[in-house]
Amino acid sequence: SQASKSFGVRAGSGGGSFTWPASGNISQGFGCTSISFYPPGGGCSHFHDGIDIAGVAGSTIVSAASGVVVYAGYNPYEGNNAAKIVIIAHGGGVSTLYAHLNSWSVSQGQVVNKGQAIGRMGATGYTTGVHLHFEVWKGDWNPTNPYAYL
């Protein structure tokens, strides 16, 4: 995600194994995809750099692990139809991004605990329906398969 590449994320507290950030069904997995909307990456013509968890509008989104909120706001790379996103640094060079929220309940610099509510599921930005787009980034913004942490 372009949004997660420029927020000056620094290591926060916490880490370890992650909890699922939302309830619902996986509607899109991590990796190569035939959906042409996604840019190239990972040696693929089109690459989805997170997982999508389809669910109920307004349902609670939680922090997958303890950490520090480094961004909560509109995705600055999406123009007039921007998704509401939250980015959390968990320490050890690991960060998570939560996108398409209908609202967030945290602010930049706030320390959050694993399982703490950070927002509500929505369909903001470029999306075909209500879901959480969840990304895990390691090191210098390398997308990592979230299943390795969940």
mmCIF file with all atom_site columns, C-alpha atoms in Angstrom:
data_model
loop_
_atom_site.group_PDB
_atom_site.id
_atom_site.type_symbol
_atom_site.label_atom_id
_atom_site.label_alt_id
_atom_site.label_comp_id
_atom_site.label_asym_id
_atom_site.label_entity_id
_atom_site.label_seq_id
_atom_site.pdbx_PDB_ins_code
_atom_site.Cartn_x
_atom_site.Cartn_y
_atom_site.Cartn_z
_atom_site.occupancy
_atom_site.B_iso_or_equiv
_atom_site.pdbx_formal_charge
_atom_site.auth_seq_id
_atom_site.auth_comp_id
_atom_site.auth_asym_id
_atom_site.auth_atom_id
_atom_site.pdbx_PDB_model_num
ATOM 1   C CA . SER A 1 1   ? 0.000   0.000   0.000   1.00 0.00 ? 1   SER A CA 1
ATOM 2   C CA . GLN A 1 2   ? 1.306   3.445   -0.879  1.00 0.00 ? 2   GLN A CA 1
ATOM 3   C CA . ALA A 1 3   ? -0.149  4.816   2.338   1.00 0.00 ? 3   ALA A CA 1
ATOM 4   C CA . SER A 1 4   ? 2.005   2.683   4.571   1.00 0.00 ? 4   SER A CA 1
ATOM 5   C CA . LYS A 1 5   ? 5.293   3.729   2.961   1.00 0.00 ? 5   LYS A CA 1
ATOM 6   C CA . SER A 1 6   ? 5.674   7.315   4.149   1.00 0.00 ? 6   SER A CA 1
ATOM 7   C CA . PHE A 1 7   ? 4.553   7.679   7.721   1.00 0.00 ? 7   PHE A CA 1
ATOM 8   C CA . GLY A 1 8   ? 7.925   7.566   9.504   1.00 0.00 ? 8   GLY A CA 1
ATOM 9   C CA . VAL A 1 9   ? 6.977   4.518   11.527  1.00 0.00 ? 9   VAL A CA 1
ATOM 10  C CA . ARG A 1 10  ? 9.212   3.807   14.487  1.00 0.00 ? 10  ARG A CA 1
ATOM 11  C CA . ALA A 1 11  ? 9.228   0.693   16.617  1.00 0.00 ? 11  ALA A CA 1
ATOM 12  C CA . GLY A 1 12  ? 6.529   0.639   19.284  1.00 0.00 ? 12  GLY A CA 1
ATOM 13  C CA . SER A 1 13  ? 5.982   -1.607  22.260  1.00 0.00 ? 13  SER A CA 1
ATOM 14  C CA . GLY A 1 14  ? 4.531   -5.093  22.073  1.00 0.00 ? 14  GLY A CA 1
ATOM 15  C CA . GLY A 1 15  ? 4.779   -7.649  19.330  1.00 0.00 ? 15  GLY A CA 1
ATOM 16  C CA . GLY A 1 16  ? 4.517   -11.417 19.433  1.00 0.00 ? 16  GLY A CA 1
ATOM 17  C CA . SER A 1 17  ? 1.708   -13.453 17.953  1.00 0.00 ? 17  SER A CA 1
ATOM 18  C CA . PHE A 1 18  ? -1.211  -11.456 16.609  1.00 0.00 ? 18  PHE A CA 1
ATOM 19  C CA . THR A 1 19  ? -4.905  -11.767 17.273  1.00 0.00 ? 19  THR A CA 1
ATOM 20  C CA . TRP A 1 20  ? -7.391  -11.529 14.392  1.00 0.00 ? 20  TRP A CA 1
ATOM 21  C CA . PRO A 1 21  ? -8.267  -7.846  13.954  1.00 0.00 ? 21  PRO A CA 1
ATOM 22  C CA . ALA A 1 22  ? -11.858 -8.495  12.846  1.00 0.00 ? 22  ALA A CA 1
ATOM 23  C CA . SER A 1 23  ? -14.545 -11.135 12.630  1.00 0.00 ? 23  SER A CA 1
ATOM 24  C CA . GLY A 1 24  ? -15.629 -12.282 9.208   1.00 0.00 ? 24  GLY A CA 1
ATOM 25  C CA . ASN A 1 25  ? -14.665 -14.321 6.180   1.00 0.00 ? 25  ASN A CA 1
ATOM 26  C CA . ILE A 1 26  ? -11.525 -13.889 4.097   1.00 0.00 ? 26  ILE A CA 1
ATOM 27  C CA . SER A 1 27  ? -12.703 -12.379 0.810   1.00 0.00 ? 27  SER A CA 1
ATOM 28  C CA . GLN A 1 28  ? -9.245  -11.781 -0.695  1.00 0.00 ? 28  GLN A CA 1
ATOM 29  C CA . GLY A 1 29  ? -5.959  -13.395 0.259   1.00 0.00 ? 29  GLY A CA 1
ATOM 30  C CA . PHE A 1 30  ? -2.385  -12.148 0.250   1.00 0.00 ? 30  PHE A CA 1
ATOM 31  C CA . GLY A 1 31  ? -0.260  -12.376 -2.891  1.00 0.00 ? 31  GLY A CA 1
ATOM 32  C CA . CYS A 1 32  ? -0.702  -12.725 -6.624  1.00 0.00 ? 32  CYS A CA 1
ATOM 33  C CA . THR A 1 33  ? -4.178  -11.964 -7.903  1.00 0.00 ? 33  THR A CA 1
ATOM 34  C CA . SER A 1 34  ? -5.959  -11.693 -11.227 1.00 0.00 ? 34  SER A CA 1
ATOM 35  C CA . ILE A 1 35  ? -7.679  -8.460  -10.132 1.00 0.00 ? 35  ILE A CA 1
ATOM 36  C CA . SER A 1 36  ? -6.227  -5.819  -12.433 1.00 0.00 ? 36  SER A CA 1
ATOM 37  C CA . PHE A 1 37  ? -6.870  -2.952  -9.976  1.00 0.00 ? 37  PHE A CA 1
ATOM 38  C CA . TYR A 1 38  ? -3.823  -4.037  -7.949  1.00 0.00 ? 38  TYR A CA 1
ATOM 39  C CA . PRO A 1 39  ? -0.318  -2.930  -8.986  1.00 0.00 ? 39  PRO A CA 1
ATOM 40  C CA . PRO A 1 40  ? 2.518   -5.334  -9.811  1.00 0.00 ? 40  PRO A CA 1
ATOM 41  C CA . GLY A 1 41  ? 4.565   -6.798  -6.991  1.00 0.00 ? 41  GLY A CA 1
ATOM 42  C CA . GLY A 1 42  ? 6.055   -9.979  -5.633  1.00 0.00 ? 42  GLY A CA 1
ATOM 43  C CA . GLY A 1 43  ? 6.911   -11.088 -9.159  1.00 0.00 ? 43  GLY A CA 1
ATOM 44  C CA . CYS A 1 44  ? 3.222   -10.907 -10.142 1.00 0.00 ? 44  CYS A CA 1
ATOM 45  C CA . SER A 1 45  ? 1.354   -8.763  -12.657 1.00 0.00 ? 45  SER A CA 1
ATOM 46  C CA . HIS A 1 46  ? -1.068  -7.834  -9.850  1.00 0.00 ? 46  HIS A CA 1
ATOM 47  C CA . PHE A 1 47  ? -0.328  -8.187  -6.134  1.00 0.00 ? 47  PHE A CA 1
ATOM 48  C CA . HIS A 1 48  ? -2.607  -7.840  -3.073  1.00 0.00 ? 48  HIS A CA 1
ATOM 49  C CA . ASP A 1 49  ? -0.401  -6.844  -0.149  1.00 0.00 ? 49  ASP A CA 1
ATOM 50  C CA . GLY A 1 50  ? -2.780  -7.792  2.657   1.00 0.00 ? 50  GLY A CA 1
ATOM 51  C CA . ILE A 1 51  ? -5.851  -9.849  3.418   1.00 0.00 ? 51  ILE A CA 1
ATOM 52  C CA . ASP A 1 52  ? -9.451  -8.695  3.217   1.00 0.00 ? 52  ASP A CA 1
ATOM 53  C CA . ILE A 1 53  ? -11.841 -9.757  5.956   1.00 0.00 ? 53  ILE A CA 1
ATOM 54  C CA . ALA A 1 54  ? -15.471 -9.248  4.911   1.00 0.00 ? 54  ALA A CA 1
ATOM 55  C CA . GLY A 1 55  ? -17.841 -8.495  7.747   1.00 0.00 ? 55  GLY A CA 1
ATOM 56  C CA . VAL A 1 56  ? -20.659 -6.378  9.087   1.00 0.00 ? 56  VAL A CA 1
ATOM 57  C CA . ALA A 1 57  ? -20.571 -2.598  8.766   1.00 0.00 ? 57  ALA A CA 1
ATOM 58  C CA . GLY A 1 58  ? -19.819 -1.003  12.114  1.00 0.00 ? 58  GLY A CA 1
ATOM 59  C CA . SER A 1 59  ? -18.336 -4.127  13.686  1.00 0.00 ? 59  SER A CA 1
ATOM 60  C CA . THR A 1 60  ? -15.307 -3.630  15.919  1.00 0.00 ? 60  THR A CA 1
ATOM 61  C CA . ILE A 1 61  ? -11.761 -3.647  14.536  1.00 0.00 ? 61  ILE A CA 1
ATOM 62  C CA . VAL A 1 62  ? -9.054  -4.373  17.121  1.00 0.00 ? 62  VAL A CA 1
ATOM 63  C CA . SER A 1 63  ? -5.293  -3.970  17.212  1.00 0.00 ? 63  SER A CA 1
ATOM 64  C CA . ALA A 1 64  ? -3.692  -7.282  16.261  1.00 0.00 ? 64  ALA A CA 1
ATOM 65  C CA . ALA A 1 65  ? -0.896  -6.676  18.789  1.00 0.00 ? 65  ALA A CA 1
ATOM 66  C CA . SER A 1 66  ? 0.214   -4.059  21.293  1.00 0.00 ? 66  SER A CA 1
ATOM 67  C CA . GLY A 1 67  ? 1.955   -1.035  19.842  1.00 0.00 ? 67  GLY A CA 1
ATOM 68  C CA . VAL A 1 68  ? 1.888   2.673   19.088  1.00 0.00 ? 68  VAL A CA 1
ATOM 69  C CA . VAL A 1 69  ? -0.485  4.344   16.636  1.00 0.00 ? 69  VAL A CA 1
ATOM 70  C CA . VAL A 1 70  ? 1.599   6.154   14.030  1.00 0.00 ? 70  VAL A CA 1
ATOM 71  C CA . TYR A 1 71  ? -1.290  7.276   11.813  1.00 0.00 ? 71  TYR A CA 1
ATOM 72  C CA . ALA A 1 72  ? -5.068  7.502   12.005  1.00 0.00 ? 72  ALA A CA 1
ATOM 73  C CA . GLY A 1 73  ? -6.795  9.352   9.195   1.00 0.00 ? 73  GLY A CA 1
ATOM 74  C CA . TYR A 1 74  ? -7.619  9.382   5.515   1.00 0.00 ? 74  TYR A CA 1
ATOM 75  C CA . ASN A 1 75  ? -5.267  7.651   3.076   1.00 0.00 ? 75  ASN A CA 1
ATOM 76  C CA . PRO A 1 76  ? -3.465  10.613  1.488   1.00 0.00 ? 76  PRO A CA 1
ATOM 77  C CA . TYR A 1 77  ? -2.751  8.627   -1.698  1.00 0.00 ? 77  TYR A CA 1
ATOM 78  C CA . GLU A 1 78  ? -6.376  8.073   -2.694  1.00 0.00 ? 78  GLU A CA 1
ATOM 79  C CA . GLY A 1 79  ? -7.538  11.600  -3.512  1.00 0.00 ? 79  GLY A CA 1
ATOM 80  C CA . ASN A 1 80  ? -11.210 12.470  -3.099  1.00 0.00 ? 80  ASN A CA 1
ATOM 81  C CA . ASN A 1 81  ? -12.348 8.919   -2.328  1.00 0.00 ? 81  ASN A CA 1
ATOM 82  C CA . ALA A 1 82  ? -9.862  8.150   0.422   1.00 0.00 ? 82  ALA A CA 1
ATOM 83  C CA . ALA A 1 83  ? -10.150 5.186   2.781   1.00 0.00 ? 83  ALA A CA 1
ATOM 84  C CA . LYS A 1 84  ? -9.967  5.761   6.506   1.00 0.00 ? 84  LYS A CA 1
ATOM 85  C CA . ILE A 1 85  ? -6.859  3.959   7.809   1.00 0.00 ? 85  ILE A CA 1
ATOM 86  C CA . VAL A 1 86  ? -4.928  3.241   11.003  1.00 0.00 ? 86  VAL A CA 1
ATOM 87  C CA . ILE A 1 87  ? -1.246  2.239   11.118  1.00 0.00 ? 87  ILE A CA 1
ATOM 88  C CA . ILE A 1 88  ? 0.293   0.722   14.255  1.00 0.00 ? 88  ILE A CA 1
ATOM 89  C CA . ALA A 1 89  ? 4.003   0.039   14.963  1.00 0.00 ? 89  ALA A CA 1
ATOM 90  C CA . HIS A 1 90  ? 4.526   -3.075  17.087  1.00 0.00 ? 90  HIS A CA 1
ATOM 91  C CA . GLY A 1 91  ? 8.289   -3.102  17.622  1.00 0.00 ? 91  GLY A CA 1
ATOM 92  C CA . GLY A 1 92  ? 10.919  -5.255  15.990  1.00 0.00 ? 92  GLY A CA 1
ATOM 93  C CA . GLY A 1 93  ? 10.295  -3.477  12.683  1.00 0.00 ? 93  GLY A CA 1
ATOM 94  C CA . VAL A 1 94  ? 6.741   -4.861  12.390  1.00 0.00 ? 94  VAL A CA 1
ATOM 95  C CA . SER A 1 95  ? 3.775   -2.596  11.617  1.00 0.00 ? 95  SER A CA 1
ATOM 96  C CA . THR A 1 96  ? 0.151   -3.186  10.664  1.00 0.00 ? 96  THR A CA 1
ATOM 97  C CA . LEU A 1 97  ? -2.269  -1.223  8.514   1.00 0.00 ? 97  LEU A CA 1
ATOM 98  C CA . TYR A 1 98  ? -6.068  -1.357  8.858   1.00 0.00 ? 98  TYR A CA 1
ATOM 99  C CA . ALA A 1 99  ? -8.024  0.130   5.938   1.00 0.00 ? 99  ALA A CA 1
ATOM 100 C CA . HIS A 1 100 ? -11.576 0.927   4.764   1.00 0.00 ? 100 HIS A CA 1
ATOM 101 C CA . LEU A 1 101 ? -12.727 1.777   8.304   1.00 0.00 ? 101 LEU A CA 1
ATOM 102 C CA . ASN A 1 102 ? -15.932 3.739   8.691   1.00 0.00 ? 102 ASN A CA 1
ATOM 103 C CA . SER A 1 103 ? -14.390 5.355   11.797  1.00 0.00 ? 103 SER A CA 1
ATOM 104 C CA . TRP A 1 104 ? -11.313 5.198   13.988  1.00 0.00 ? 104 TRP A CA 1
ATOM 105 C CA . SER A 1 105 ? -11.161 5.590   17.777  1.00 0.00 ? 105 SER A CA 1
ATOM 106 C CA . VAL A 1 106 ? -7.414  6.099   18.296  1.00 0.00 ? 106 VAL A CA 1
ATOM 107 C CA . SER A 1 107 ? -4.977  8.937   17.651  1.00 0.00 ? 107 SER A CA 1
ATOM 108 C CA . GLN A 1 108 ? -1.356  9.294   16.590  1.00 0.00 ? 108 GLN A CA 1
ATOM 109 C CA . GLY A 1 109 ? 1.063   8.525   19.422  1.00 0.00 ? 109 GLY A CA 1
ATOM 110 C CA . GLN A 1 110 ? -1.482  6.542   21.433  1.00 0.00 ? 110 GLN A CA 1
ATOM 111 C CA . VAL A 1 111 ? -0.288  3.265   22.958  1.00 0.00 ? 111 VAL A CA 1
ATOM 112 C CA . VAL A 1 112 ? -2.745  0.426   22.267  1.00 0.00 ? 112 VAL A CA 1
ATOM 113 C CA . ASN A 1 113 ? -2.988  -3.067  23.680  1.00 0.00 ? 113 ASN A CA 1
ATOM 114 C CA . LYS A 1 114 ? -3.476  -6.300  21.764  1.00 0.00 ? 114 LYS A CA 1
ATOM 115 C CA . GLY A 1 115 ? -7.216  -6.714  21.202  1.00 0.00 ? 115 GLY A CA 1
ATOM 116 C CA . GLN A 1 116 ? -8.057  -3.062  21.943  1.00 0.00 ? 116 GLN A CA 1
ATOM 117 C CA . ALA A 1 117 ? -10.743 -1.494  19.743  1.00 0.00 ? 117 ALA A CA 1
ATOM 118 C CA . ILE A 1 118 ? -9.224  0.923   17.224  1.00 0.00 ? 118 ILE A CA 1
ATOM 119 C CA . GLY A 1 119 ? -12.146 1.511   14.854  1.00 0.00 ? 119 GLY A CA 1
ATOM 120 C CA . ARG A 1 120 ? -15.211 0.208   13.054  1.00 0.00 ? 120 ARG A CA 1
ATOM 121 C CA . MET A 1 121 ? -15.473 -1.800  9.823   1.00 0.00 ? 121 MET A CA 1
ATOM 122 C CA . GLY A 1 122 ? -16.636 0.091   6.772   1.00 0.00 ? 122 GLY A CA 1
ATOM 123 C CA . ALA A 1 123 ? -16.327 0.535   3.033   1.00 0.00 ? 123 ALA A CA 1
ATOM 124 C CA . THR A 1 124 ? -14.460 3.842   2.713   1.00 0.00 ? 124 THR A CA 1
ATOM 125 C CA . GLY A 1 125 ? -12.141 4.440   -0.213  1.00 0.00 ? 125 GLY A CA 1
ATOM 126 C CA . TYR A 1 126 ? -11.889 2.238   -3.275  1.00 0.00 ? 126 TYR A CA 1
ATOM 127 C CA . THR A 1 127 ? -13.733 -0.950  -2.386  1.00 0.00 ? 127 THR A CA 1
ATOM 128 C CA . THR A 1 128 ? -16.499 -3.215  -3.601  1.00 0.00 ? 128 THR A CA 1
ATOM 129 C CA . GLY A 1 129 ? -18.032 -3.765  -0.165  1.00 0.00 ? 129 GLY A CA 1
ATOM 130 C CA . VAL A 1 130 ? -17.701 -3.714  3.601   1.00 0.00 ? 130 VAL A CA 1
ATOM 131 C CA . HIS A 1 131 ? -14.447 -5.269  4.788   1.00 0.00 ? 131 HIS A CA 1
ATOM 132 C CA . LEU A 1 132 ? -11.187 -4.736  6.630   1.00 0.00 ? 132 LEU A CA 1
ATOM 133 C CA . HIS A 1 133 ? -8.044  -4.650  4.514   1.00 0.00 ? 133 HIS A CA 1
ATOM 134 C CA . PHE A 1 134 ? -5.266  -5.801  6.883   1.00 0.00 ? 134 PHE A CA 1
ATOM 135 C CA . GLU A 1 135 ? -1.561  -5.538  6.064   1.00 0.00 ? 135 GLU A CA 1
ATOM 136 C CA . VAL A 1 136 ? 1.557   -6.585  7.958   1.00 0.00 ? 136 VAL A CA 1
ATOM 137 C CA . TRP A 1 137 ? 4.824   -4.828  7.094   1.00 0.00 ? 137 TRP A CA 1
ATOM 138 C CA . LYS A 1 138 ? 8.305   -5.945  8.154   1.00 0.00 ? 138 LYS A CA 1
ATOM 139 C CA . GLY A 1 139 ? 11.419  -3.779  8.035   1.00 0.00 ? 139 GLY A CA 1
ATOM 140 C CA . ASP A 1 140 ? 11.543  -1.210  5.247   1.00 0.00 ? 140 ASP A CA 1
ATOM 141 C CA . TRP A 1 141 ? 7.881   -1.598  4.309   1.00 0.00 ? 141 TRP A CA 1
ATOM 142 C CA . ASN A 1 142 ? 8.096   -5.105  2.936   1.00 0.00 ? 142 ASN A CA 1
ATOM 143 C CA . PRO A 1 143 ? 4.604   -6.600  2.696   1.00 0.00 ? 143 PRO A CA 1
ATOM 144 C CA . THR A 1 144 ? 4.496   -9.828  4.667   1.00 0.00 ? 144 THR A CA 1
ATOM 145 C CA . ASN A 1 145 ? 1.838   -12.509 4.582   1.00 0.00 ? 145 ASN A CA 1
ATOM 146 C CA . PRO A 1 146 ? -0.420  -11.750 7.585   1.00 0.00 ? 146 PRO A CA 1
ATOM 147 C CA . TYR A 1 147 ? -1.043  -15.475 8.079   1.00 0.00 ? 147 TYR A CA 1
ATOM 148 C CA . ALA A 1 148 ? 2.550   -15.767 9.337   1.00 0.00 ? 148 ALA A CA 1
ATOM 149 C CA . TYR A 1 149 ? 1.534   -13.580 12.314  1.00 0.00 ? 149 TYR A CA 1
ATOM 150 C CA . LEU A 1 150 ? -2.072  -14.611 12.937  1.00 0.00 ? 150 LEU A CA 1
#
